[in-house]
XYZ file of C-alpha atoms in Angstrom:
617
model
C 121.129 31.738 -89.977
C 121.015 28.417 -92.251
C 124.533 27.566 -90.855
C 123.086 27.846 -87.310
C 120.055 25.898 -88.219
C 122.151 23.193 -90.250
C 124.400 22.846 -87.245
C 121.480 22.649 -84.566
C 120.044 19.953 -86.902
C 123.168 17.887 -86.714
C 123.990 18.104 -83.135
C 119.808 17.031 -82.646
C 121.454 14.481 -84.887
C 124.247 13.316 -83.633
C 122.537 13.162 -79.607
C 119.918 11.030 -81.215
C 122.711 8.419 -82.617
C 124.651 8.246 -79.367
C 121.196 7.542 -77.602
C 120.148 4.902 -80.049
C 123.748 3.017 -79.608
C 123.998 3.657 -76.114
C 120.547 1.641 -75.942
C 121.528 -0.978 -78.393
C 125.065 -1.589 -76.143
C 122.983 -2.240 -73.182
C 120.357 -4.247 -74.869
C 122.980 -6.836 -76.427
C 125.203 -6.578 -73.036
C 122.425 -7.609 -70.787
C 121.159 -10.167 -73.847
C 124.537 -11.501 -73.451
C 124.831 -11.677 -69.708
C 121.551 -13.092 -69.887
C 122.892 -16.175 -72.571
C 125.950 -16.913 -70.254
C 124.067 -17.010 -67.383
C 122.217 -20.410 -67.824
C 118.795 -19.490 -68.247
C 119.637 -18.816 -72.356
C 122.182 -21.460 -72.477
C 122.346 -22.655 -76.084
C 120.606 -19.303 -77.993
C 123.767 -19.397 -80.830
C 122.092 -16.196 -82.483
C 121.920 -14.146 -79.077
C 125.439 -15.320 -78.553
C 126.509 -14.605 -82.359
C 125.001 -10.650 -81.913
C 126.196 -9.897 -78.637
C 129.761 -10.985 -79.949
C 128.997 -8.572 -83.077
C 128.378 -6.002 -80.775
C 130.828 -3.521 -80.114
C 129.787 -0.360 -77.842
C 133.632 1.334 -78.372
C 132.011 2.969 -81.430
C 131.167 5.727 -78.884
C 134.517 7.099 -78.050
C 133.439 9.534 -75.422
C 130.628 7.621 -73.632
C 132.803 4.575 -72.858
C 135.841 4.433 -70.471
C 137.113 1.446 -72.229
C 138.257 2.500 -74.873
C 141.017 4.659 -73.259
C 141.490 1.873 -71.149
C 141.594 -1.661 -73.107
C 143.699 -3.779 -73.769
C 145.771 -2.161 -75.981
C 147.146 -0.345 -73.017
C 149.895 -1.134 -70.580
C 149.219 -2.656 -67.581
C 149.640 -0.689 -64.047
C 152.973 -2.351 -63.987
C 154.579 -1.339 -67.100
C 154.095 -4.681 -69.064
C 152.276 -5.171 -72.031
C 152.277 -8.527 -72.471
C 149.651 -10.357 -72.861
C 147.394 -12.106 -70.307
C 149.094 -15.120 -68.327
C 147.070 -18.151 -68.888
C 145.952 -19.998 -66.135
C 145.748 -23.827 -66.154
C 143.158 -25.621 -65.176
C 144.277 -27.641 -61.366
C 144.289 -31.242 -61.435
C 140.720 -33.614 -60.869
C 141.987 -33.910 -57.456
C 141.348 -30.739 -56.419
C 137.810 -30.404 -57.513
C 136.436 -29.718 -53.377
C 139.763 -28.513 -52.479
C 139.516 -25.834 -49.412
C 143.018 -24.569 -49.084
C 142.963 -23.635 -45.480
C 140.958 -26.878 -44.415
C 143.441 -29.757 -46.463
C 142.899 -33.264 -44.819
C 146.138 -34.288 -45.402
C 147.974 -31.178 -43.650
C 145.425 -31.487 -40.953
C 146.395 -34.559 -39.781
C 149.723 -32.858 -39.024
C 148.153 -30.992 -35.801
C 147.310 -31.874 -32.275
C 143.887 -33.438 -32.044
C 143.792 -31.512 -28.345
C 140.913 -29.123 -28.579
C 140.130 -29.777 -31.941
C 143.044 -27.554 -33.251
C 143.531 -29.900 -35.688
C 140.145 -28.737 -37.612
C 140.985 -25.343 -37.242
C 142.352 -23.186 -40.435
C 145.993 -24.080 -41.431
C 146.901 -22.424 -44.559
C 149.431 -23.700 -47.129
C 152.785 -21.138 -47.736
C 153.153 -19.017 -50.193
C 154.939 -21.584 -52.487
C 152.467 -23.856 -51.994
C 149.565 -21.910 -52.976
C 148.106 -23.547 -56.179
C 148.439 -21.010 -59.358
C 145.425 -22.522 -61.503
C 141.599 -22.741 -62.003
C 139.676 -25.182 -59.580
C 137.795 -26.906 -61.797
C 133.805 -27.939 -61.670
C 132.863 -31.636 -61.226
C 131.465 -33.175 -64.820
C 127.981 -32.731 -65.304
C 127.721 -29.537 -62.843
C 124.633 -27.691 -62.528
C 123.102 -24.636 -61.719
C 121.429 -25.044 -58.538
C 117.714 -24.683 -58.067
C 116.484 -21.191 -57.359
C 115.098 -20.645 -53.521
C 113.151 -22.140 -52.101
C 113.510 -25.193 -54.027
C 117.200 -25.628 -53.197
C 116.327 -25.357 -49.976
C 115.020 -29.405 -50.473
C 116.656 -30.233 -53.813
C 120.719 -30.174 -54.708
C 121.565 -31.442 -58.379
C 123.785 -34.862 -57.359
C 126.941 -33.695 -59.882
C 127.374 -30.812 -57.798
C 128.806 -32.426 -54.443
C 128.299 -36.038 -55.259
C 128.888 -37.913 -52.268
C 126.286 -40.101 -50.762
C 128.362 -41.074 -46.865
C 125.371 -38.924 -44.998
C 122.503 -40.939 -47.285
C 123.644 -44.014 -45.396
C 125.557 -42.818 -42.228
C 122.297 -40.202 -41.390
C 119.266 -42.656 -43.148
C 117.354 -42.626 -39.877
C 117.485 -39.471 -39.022
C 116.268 -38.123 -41.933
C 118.949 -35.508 -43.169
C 119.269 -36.399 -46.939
C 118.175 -38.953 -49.695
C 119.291 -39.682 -52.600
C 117.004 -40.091 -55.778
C 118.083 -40.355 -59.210
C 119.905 -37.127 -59.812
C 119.261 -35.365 -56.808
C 119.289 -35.412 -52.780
C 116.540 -34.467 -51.120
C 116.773 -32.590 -48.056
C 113.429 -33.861 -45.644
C 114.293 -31.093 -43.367
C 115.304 -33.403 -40.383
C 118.207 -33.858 -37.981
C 119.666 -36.122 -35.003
C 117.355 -34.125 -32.462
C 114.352 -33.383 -34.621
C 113.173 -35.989 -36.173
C 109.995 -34.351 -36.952
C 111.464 -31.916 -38.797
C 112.952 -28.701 -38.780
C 110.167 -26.690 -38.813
C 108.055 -28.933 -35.365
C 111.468 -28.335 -33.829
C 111.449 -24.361 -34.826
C 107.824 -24.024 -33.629
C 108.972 -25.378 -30.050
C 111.760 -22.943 -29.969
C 109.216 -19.997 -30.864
C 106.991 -20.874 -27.498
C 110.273 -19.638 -24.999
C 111.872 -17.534 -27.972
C 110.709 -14.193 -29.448
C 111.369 -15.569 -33.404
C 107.922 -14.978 -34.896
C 108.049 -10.928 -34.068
C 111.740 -10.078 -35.035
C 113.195 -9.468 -32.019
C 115.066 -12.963 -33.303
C 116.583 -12.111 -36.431
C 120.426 -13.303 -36.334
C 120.978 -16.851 -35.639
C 124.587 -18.874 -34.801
C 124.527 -22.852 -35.588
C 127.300 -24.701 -34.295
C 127.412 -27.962 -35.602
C 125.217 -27.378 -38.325
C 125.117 -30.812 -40.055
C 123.103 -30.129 -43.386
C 121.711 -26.872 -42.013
C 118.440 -27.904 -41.940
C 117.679 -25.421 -39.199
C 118.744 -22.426 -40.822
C 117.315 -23.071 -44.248
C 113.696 -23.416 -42.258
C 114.575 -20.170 -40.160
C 114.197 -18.254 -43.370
C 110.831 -18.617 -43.200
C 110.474 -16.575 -39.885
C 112.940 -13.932 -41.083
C 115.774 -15.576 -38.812
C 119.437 -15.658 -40.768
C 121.944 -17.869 -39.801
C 125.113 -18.541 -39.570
C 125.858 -22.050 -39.551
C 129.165 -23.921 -39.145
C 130.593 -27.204 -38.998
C 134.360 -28.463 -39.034
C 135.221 -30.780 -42.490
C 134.975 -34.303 -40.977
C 134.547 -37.534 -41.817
C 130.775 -36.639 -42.609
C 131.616 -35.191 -46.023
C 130.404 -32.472 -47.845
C 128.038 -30.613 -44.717
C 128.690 -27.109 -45.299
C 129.454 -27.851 -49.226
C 125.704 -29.649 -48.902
C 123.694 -26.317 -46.769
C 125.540 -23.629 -49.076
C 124.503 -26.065 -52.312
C 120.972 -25.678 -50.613
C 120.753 -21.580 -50.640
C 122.033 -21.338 -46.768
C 124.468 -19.227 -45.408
C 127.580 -21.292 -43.871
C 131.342 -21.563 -42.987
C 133.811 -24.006 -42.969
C 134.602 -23.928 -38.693
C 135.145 -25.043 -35.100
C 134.955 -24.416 -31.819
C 138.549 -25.279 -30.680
C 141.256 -23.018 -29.693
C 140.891 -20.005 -31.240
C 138.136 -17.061 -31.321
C 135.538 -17.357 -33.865
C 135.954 -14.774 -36.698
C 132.425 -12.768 -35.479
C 132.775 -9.483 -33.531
C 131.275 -9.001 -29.901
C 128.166 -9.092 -29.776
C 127.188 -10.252 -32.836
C 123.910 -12.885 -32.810
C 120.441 -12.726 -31.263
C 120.590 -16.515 -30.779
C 123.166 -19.387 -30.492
C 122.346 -22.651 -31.212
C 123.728 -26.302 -30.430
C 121.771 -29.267 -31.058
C 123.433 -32.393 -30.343
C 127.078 -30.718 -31.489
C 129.390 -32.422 -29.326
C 130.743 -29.605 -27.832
C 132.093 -29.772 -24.423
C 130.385 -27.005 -23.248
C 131.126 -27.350 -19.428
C 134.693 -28.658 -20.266
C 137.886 -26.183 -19.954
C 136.804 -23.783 -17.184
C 134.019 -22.912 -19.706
C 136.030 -21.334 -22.534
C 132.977 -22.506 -24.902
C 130.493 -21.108 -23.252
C 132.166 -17.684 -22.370
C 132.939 -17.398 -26.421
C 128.919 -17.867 -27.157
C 128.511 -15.345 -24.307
C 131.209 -12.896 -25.901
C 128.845 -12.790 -29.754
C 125.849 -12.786 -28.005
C 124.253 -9.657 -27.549
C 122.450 -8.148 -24.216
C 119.151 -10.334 -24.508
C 120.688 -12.707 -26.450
C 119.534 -16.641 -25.986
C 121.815 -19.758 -26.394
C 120.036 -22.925 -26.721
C 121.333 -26.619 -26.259
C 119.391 -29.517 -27.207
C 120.432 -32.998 -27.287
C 122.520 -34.568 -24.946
C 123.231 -33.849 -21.803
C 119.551 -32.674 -21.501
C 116.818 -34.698 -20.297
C 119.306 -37.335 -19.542
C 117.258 -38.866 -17.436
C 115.085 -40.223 -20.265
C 117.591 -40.682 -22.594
C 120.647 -42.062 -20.766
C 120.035 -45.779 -22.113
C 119.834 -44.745 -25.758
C 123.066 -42.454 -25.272
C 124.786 -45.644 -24.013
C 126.399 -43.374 -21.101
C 126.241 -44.081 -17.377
C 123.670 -41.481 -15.330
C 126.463 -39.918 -13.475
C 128.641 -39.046 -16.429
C 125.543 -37.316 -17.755
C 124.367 -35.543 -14.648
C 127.395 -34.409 -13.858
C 127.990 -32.540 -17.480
C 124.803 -31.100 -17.261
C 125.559 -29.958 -13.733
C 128.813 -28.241 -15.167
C 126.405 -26.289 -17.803
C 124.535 -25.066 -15.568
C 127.107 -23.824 -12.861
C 128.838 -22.092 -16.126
C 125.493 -20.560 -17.091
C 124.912 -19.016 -13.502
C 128.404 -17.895 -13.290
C 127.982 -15.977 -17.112
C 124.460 -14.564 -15.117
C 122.134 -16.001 -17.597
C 118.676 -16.928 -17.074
C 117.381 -20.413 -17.504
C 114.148 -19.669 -19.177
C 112.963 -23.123 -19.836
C 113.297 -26.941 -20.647
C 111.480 -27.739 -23.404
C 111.631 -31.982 -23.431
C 115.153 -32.417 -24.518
C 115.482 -28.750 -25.392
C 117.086 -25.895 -22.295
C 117.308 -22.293 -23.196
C 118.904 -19.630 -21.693
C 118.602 -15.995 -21.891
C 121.594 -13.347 -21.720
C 120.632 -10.485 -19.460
C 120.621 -7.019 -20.996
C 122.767 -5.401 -18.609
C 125.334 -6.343 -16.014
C 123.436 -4.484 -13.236
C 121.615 -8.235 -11.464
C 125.135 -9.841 -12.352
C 126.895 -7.710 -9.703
C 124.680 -8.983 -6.885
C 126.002 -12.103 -7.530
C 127.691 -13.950 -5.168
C 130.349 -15.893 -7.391
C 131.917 -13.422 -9.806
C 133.328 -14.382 -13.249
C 136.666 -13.925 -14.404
C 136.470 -10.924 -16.410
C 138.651 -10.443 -19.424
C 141.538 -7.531 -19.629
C 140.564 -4.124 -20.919
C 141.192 -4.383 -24.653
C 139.709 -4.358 -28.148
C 137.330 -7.306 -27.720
C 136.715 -7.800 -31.269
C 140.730 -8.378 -32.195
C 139.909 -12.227 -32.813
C 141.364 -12.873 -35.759
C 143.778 -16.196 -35.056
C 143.769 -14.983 -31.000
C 143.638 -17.552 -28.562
C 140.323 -18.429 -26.256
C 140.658 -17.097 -22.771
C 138.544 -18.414 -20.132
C 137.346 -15.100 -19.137
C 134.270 -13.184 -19.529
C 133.798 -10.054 -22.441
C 132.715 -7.201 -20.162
C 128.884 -5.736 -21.290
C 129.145 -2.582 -23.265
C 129.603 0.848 -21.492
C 125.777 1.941 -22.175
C 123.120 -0.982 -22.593
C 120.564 1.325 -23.491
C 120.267 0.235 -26.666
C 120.510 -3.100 -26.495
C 117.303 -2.689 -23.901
C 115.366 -1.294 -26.499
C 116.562 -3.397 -29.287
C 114.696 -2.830 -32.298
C 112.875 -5.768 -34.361
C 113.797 -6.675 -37.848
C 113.083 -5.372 -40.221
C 113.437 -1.601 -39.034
C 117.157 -2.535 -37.580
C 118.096 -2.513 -40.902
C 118.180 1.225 -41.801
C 117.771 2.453 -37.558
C 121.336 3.904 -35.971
C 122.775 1.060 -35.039
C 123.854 1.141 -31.279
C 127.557 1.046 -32.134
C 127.015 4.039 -33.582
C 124.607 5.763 -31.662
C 127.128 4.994 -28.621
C 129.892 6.694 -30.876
C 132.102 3.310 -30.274
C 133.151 3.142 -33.468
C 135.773 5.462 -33.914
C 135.378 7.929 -37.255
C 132.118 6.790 -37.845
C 128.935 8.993 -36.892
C 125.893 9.345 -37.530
C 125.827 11.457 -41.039
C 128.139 8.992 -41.936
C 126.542 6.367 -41.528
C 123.234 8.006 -43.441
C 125.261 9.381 -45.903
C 126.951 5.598 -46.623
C 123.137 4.602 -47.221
C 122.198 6.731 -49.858
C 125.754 6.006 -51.641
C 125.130 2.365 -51.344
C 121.196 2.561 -52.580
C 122.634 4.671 -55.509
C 125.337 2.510 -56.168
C 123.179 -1.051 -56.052
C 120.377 0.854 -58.560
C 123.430 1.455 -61.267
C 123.971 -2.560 -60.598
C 120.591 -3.254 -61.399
C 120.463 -1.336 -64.555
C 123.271 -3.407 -65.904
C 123.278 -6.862 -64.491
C 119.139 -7.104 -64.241
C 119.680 -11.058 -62.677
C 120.724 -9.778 -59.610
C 116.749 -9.507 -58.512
C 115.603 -11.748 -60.346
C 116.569 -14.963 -57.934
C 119.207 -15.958 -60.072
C 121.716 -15.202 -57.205
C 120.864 -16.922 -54.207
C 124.444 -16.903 -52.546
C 126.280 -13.331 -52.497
C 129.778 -11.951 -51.128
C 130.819 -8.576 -50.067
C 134.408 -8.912 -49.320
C 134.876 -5.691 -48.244
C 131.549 -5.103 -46.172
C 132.049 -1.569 -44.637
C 128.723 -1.080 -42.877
C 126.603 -3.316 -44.645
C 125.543 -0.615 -46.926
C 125.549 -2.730 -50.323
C 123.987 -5.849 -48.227
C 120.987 -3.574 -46.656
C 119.713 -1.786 -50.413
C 119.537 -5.423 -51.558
C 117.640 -7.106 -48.959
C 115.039 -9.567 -50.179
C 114.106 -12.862 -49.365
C 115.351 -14.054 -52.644
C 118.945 -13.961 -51.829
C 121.163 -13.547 -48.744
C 124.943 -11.731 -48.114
C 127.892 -12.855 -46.588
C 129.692 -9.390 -45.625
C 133.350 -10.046 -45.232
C 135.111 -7.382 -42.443
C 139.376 -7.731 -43.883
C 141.421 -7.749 -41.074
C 143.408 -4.894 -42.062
C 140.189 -2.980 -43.033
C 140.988 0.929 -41.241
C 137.649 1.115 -39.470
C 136.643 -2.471 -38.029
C 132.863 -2.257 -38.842
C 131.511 -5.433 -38.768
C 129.373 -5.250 -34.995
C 127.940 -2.530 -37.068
C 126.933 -4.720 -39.647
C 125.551 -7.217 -36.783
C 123.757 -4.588 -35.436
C 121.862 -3.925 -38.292
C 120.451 -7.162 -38.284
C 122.928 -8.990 -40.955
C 125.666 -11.575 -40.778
C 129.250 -11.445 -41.338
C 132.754 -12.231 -40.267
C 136.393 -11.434 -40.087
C 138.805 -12.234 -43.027
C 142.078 -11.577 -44.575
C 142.155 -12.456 -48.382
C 145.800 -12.896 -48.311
C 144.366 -16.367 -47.434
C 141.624 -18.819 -49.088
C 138.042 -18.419 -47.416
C 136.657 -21.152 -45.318
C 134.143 -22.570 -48.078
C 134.335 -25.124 -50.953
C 134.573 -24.483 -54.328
C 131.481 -22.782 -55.891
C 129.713 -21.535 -53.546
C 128.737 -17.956 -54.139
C 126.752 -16.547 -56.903
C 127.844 -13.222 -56.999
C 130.653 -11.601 -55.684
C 131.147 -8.070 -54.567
C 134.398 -6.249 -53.936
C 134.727 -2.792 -53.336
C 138.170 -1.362 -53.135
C 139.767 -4.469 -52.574
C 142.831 -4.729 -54.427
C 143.723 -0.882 -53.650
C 143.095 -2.207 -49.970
C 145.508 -5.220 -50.454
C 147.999 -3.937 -52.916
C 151.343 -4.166 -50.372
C 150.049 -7.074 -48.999
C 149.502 -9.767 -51.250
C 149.110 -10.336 -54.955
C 146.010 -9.158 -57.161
C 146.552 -12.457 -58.810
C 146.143 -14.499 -55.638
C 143.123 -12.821 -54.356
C 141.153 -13.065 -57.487
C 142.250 -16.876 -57.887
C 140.463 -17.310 -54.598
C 137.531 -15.532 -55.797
C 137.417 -17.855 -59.227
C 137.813 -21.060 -56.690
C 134.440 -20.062 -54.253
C 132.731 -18.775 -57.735
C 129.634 -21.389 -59.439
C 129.927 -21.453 -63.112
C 128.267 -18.907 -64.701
C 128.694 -16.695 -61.650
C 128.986 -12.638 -61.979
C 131.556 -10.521 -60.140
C 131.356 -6.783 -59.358
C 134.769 -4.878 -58.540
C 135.042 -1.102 -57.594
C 138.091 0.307 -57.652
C 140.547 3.126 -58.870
C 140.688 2.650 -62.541
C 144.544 2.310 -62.666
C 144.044 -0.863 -59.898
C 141.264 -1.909 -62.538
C 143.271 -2.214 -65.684
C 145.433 -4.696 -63.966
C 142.787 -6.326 -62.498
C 140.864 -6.964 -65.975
C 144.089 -8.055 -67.497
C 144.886 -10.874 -65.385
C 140.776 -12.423 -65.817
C 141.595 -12.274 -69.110
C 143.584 -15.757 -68.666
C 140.783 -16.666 -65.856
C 138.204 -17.280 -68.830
C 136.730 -14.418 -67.177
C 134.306 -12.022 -69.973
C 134.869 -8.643 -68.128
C 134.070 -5.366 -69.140
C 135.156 -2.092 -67.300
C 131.873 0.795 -67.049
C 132.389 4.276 -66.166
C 131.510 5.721 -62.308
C 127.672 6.579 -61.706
C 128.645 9.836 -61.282
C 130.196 10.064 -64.927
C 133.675 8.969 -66.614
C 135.892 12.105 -64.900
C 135.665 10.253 -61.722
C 138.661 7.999 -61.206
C 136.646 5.265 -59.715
C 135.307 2.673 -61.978
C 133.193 -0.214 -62.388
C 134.664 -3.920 -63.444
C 131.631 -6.448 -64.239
C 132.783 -9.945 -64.834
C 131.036 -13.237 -65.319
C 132.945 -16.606 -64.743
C 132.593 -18.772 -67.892
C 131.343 -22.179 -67.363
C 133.468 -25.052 -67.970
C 134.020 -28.493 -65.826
C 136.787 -31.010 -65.457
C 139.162 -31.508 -68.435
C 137.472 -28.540 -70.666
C 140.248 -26.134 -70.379
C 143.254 -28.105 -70.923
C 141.643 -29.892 -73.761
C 140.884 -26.378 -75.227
C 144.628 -25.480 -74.195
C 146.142 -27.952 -75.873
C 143.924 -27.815 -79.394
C 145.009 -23.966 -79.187
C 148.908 -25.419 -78.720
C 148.681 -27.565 -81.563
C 147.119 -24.822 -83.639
C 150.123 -22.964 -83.159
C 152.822 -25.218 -83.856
């Protein structure tokens, strides 16, 4: 009996130690995450402990310690990491897909020259984009929304180009953002609050937004405050630093154009499209423009254009434009509009809205018919051509008649779904992938507590499924760009759309249409298992380092095997990684790789390379 009660004692024991450590790990991990991250930036003795640290001590708790880096890799090599260099000052904005100089390479026709042209494989750049000296953390939202640290994208062209129509200031170490544009000079917000007298965007109804021509973004970083997310865009011109400027400031945008190719969004995709003085030639080319707003707006959907040609009448002798030039574009818009069977619902001033109808049934009374595009898959737009031809309305409208408001989209069976056009996707599914995801984000929270805290403004799913991950961390602290790969098995992204979120088509064999560090966090869920005879690990994970701020944290999911190659190669990123066991426990072959990007700006890592090199010799 003593030996049973001796050897209850010491199991009582030994579950009390593993408790107490297990609580001390987490303590010092999150202390740590908490130093790097910015906010702690200089606290030597948090640093000193959490480097004392080490959580291996409990063998048969932590994954990592089968699996460090000790081990071979997934490839049979045990060498060490592969040091990455840091690229030259040059390359501090570059955008790989976007490059001025191989740009100027392409026809002008149709803009194609600002479209995405991505370097070969042997010119892909193998090193670290570095940060401009003096970086900064942004301000958290909403302040960012007005204030951008100068270091971060210092370039002043729009101060002086855009000084009357009140886009940006500079003063001292920051620009200011006044909230106007070229066609509201009152501000975003007067401008918003005419658009909410012909436009449901007060009740929800309104709750996806597209921007073309986005300048600054001035009107999606006020549509936040009525629950409206937007997608802005604008091409990289000679106005420098626009989408580098609205994603500095907390707002969603891409690097793009309206030219010769599809946008990346699926069918059916925003509640609203949006042009204010974008130079578009909306009545140009049989109306291709026009018929691709049509094809991601959805049944009910409005598209507004403001600026010129409207209200020409007033305006002509500021435009500097003869009256016939501008009556007849307008006159073009509006046959184009008729022939796509919207309804004109207004002219505000120098502001015309239209309205999408919600089914095709008035459209077939019509006496001029449009064009209507070839049965097919209309959301195959990935580097496919415009056609001047109409996207055909959805079997069953139904839905779309009753369209929820936002916020209950979020969680509602999304009409895609509901429809059963998604093929291998149904309903269970879809309510099962909810749970998994709300699970899945909770285990997040425990471990990286920033991620609610407004410390990430600016998030990434690059593998979005059904906006799962995106929907359990809605808050109006943060918003998430939720990436649909091209060569993803189930193409869910109008699911995504439908569920009141944004995202867009991608294949991360290439670089992303964005500057340099411009996400806070980064998600990727099965990723590299996803791209493994496609492209290199290495490749997709410099991309990831390139749109990554300083100081920004990275979440991968992914077999374990995958993962130990993955963690090896961040080790010569200047990564700090660390691999955590499945929620479900450590038999489960999935695992959990949590990274944050160290900071460092221009010159710091070769200047640290080369001390180490003379060290050594």
């Amino acid at each position: 009996m003593a030996i049973k009660g001796n050897s209850g004692e010491l199991k009582s024991r030994s579950s009390a130690s593993i408790f107490i450590v297990i609580g001390l790990c987490c303590f010092f991990y999150i202390l740590g995450a908490w130093q790097r991250s910015g906010f702690g930036k200089g606290d030597k003795i948090a640093s000193a402990i959490t480097k004392q640290t080490d959580c291996s001590v409990i063998s048969n708790l932590n994954y990592e310690t089968h699996h460090g880096d000790d081990v071979v890799t997934a490839d049979g090599s045990d060498k060490a990491a592969k040091e990455f260099p840091s690229c030259h000052a040059k390359y501090v904005d570059y955008t790989p897909c976007q490059d001025q100089m191989r740009a100027m390479k392409f026809p002008r026709d149709n803009m194609i020259y600002r479209e995405r042209h991505c370097p070969p494989e042997d010119k892909k750049l193998q090193c670290l984009i570095p940060a401009p000296k003096g970086y900064a953390t942004p301000f958290p939202w909403p302040q960012s929304r007005d204030y951008v640290p100068f270091a971060n994208a210092p370039y002043k062209s729009l101060t002086v180009e855009k000084a009357v129509q009140n886009w940006i200031q500079y003063e001292g170490n920051v620009f200011r953002f006044p909230g106007g544009g070229t066609q509201f000079p009152q501000g975003a917000e007067t401008y918003i609050n005419q658009l909410a007298s012909a436009i449901p965007i007060d009740n929800g109804m309104v709750r996806t937004a597209l921007d073309t021509g986005c300048g600054v973004a001035s009107l999606g970083a006020y549509l936040f405050k009525k629950n409206v997310i937007t997608m802005s865009f604008a091409p990289r011109d000679s106005h420098e630093a626009q989408v580098q400027f609205a994603l500095e400031r907390g707002v969603p945008a891409v690097i793009g154009v309206l030219g010769s190719i599809k946008m990346p969004f699926a069918t059916r995709a925003f509640d609203m499209a949006h042009c204010s003085r974008c130079l578009i030639p909306w009545g140009e080319n049989d109306g291709l423009y026009m018929m691709e707003v049509d094809r991601v707006l959805r049944p009910g959907g409005y598209w507004v254009l403001s600026g010129p040609p409207i209200n020409w009448r007033t305006y002509f002798g500021a435009w500097k434009r003869p009256k016939e030039d501008l009556e007849e574009e307008q006159r073009k818009i509006e046959e184009i509009a008729r022939l796509l069977c919207w309804e004109k619902l207004d002219e505000l001033g120098d502001i015309a809205v239209w309205k999408k109808r919600t089914n095709y049934d008035l459209c077939r009374q019509q006496d001029i018919k449009p064009n209507l595009c070839e049965p097919s898959y209309p959301d195959d737009v990935w580097y496919k051509k415009m056609e001047a031809c109409v996207t055909p309305y959805p079997k069953s409208t139904k839905s779309y008649e009753e369209w929820k408001p936002f916020p209950d989209r979020l969680n509602a069976i999304p009409p895609r779904i509901s429809s059963g056009s998604v093929p291998g996707v149904s309903v269970d599914m879809y309510q099962e992938d909810i749970q998994i995801w709300e699970k899945h984000v909770k285990s997040y929270k425990s471990i990286n507590n920033l991620i609610d805290s407004g410390r990430f403004r600016n998030i990434m799913d690059m593998n979005a499924g059904l906006g799962s991950f995106a929907a359990a961390l809605d808050s109006p602290k943060l918003w998430v760009m939720n990436v649909m790969p091209t060569i993803a098995e189930k193409d869910t992204l109008g699911v995504i759309s439908d569920r009141g979120l944004i995202g867009i088509y991608h294949d991360w064999c290439e670089a992303f249409s964005t500057y340099p560090r411009t996400y806070d966090l980064i998600h990727a869920n099965g990723i590299f298992s996803l791209y493994k005879d496609k492209c290199k690990a290495e490749d997709i994970l410099l991309e990831m380092d390139r749109i990554l701020r300083p100081e920004g944290s990275v979440i991968i999911r992914d077999n374990v095997n995958v993962l130990v190659k993955v963690k090896k190669i961040v080790g010569g990123m200047r990564w700090d990684a660390r691999m955590v066991d499945h929620e479900d426990g450590p038999l489960v072959s999935e695992k959990v790789l949590f990274a944050v990007k160290k900071y460092w700006v221009v010159g710091d890592i070769n200047t640290a390379h080369n001390k180490k090199k003379k060290v050594k010799n």
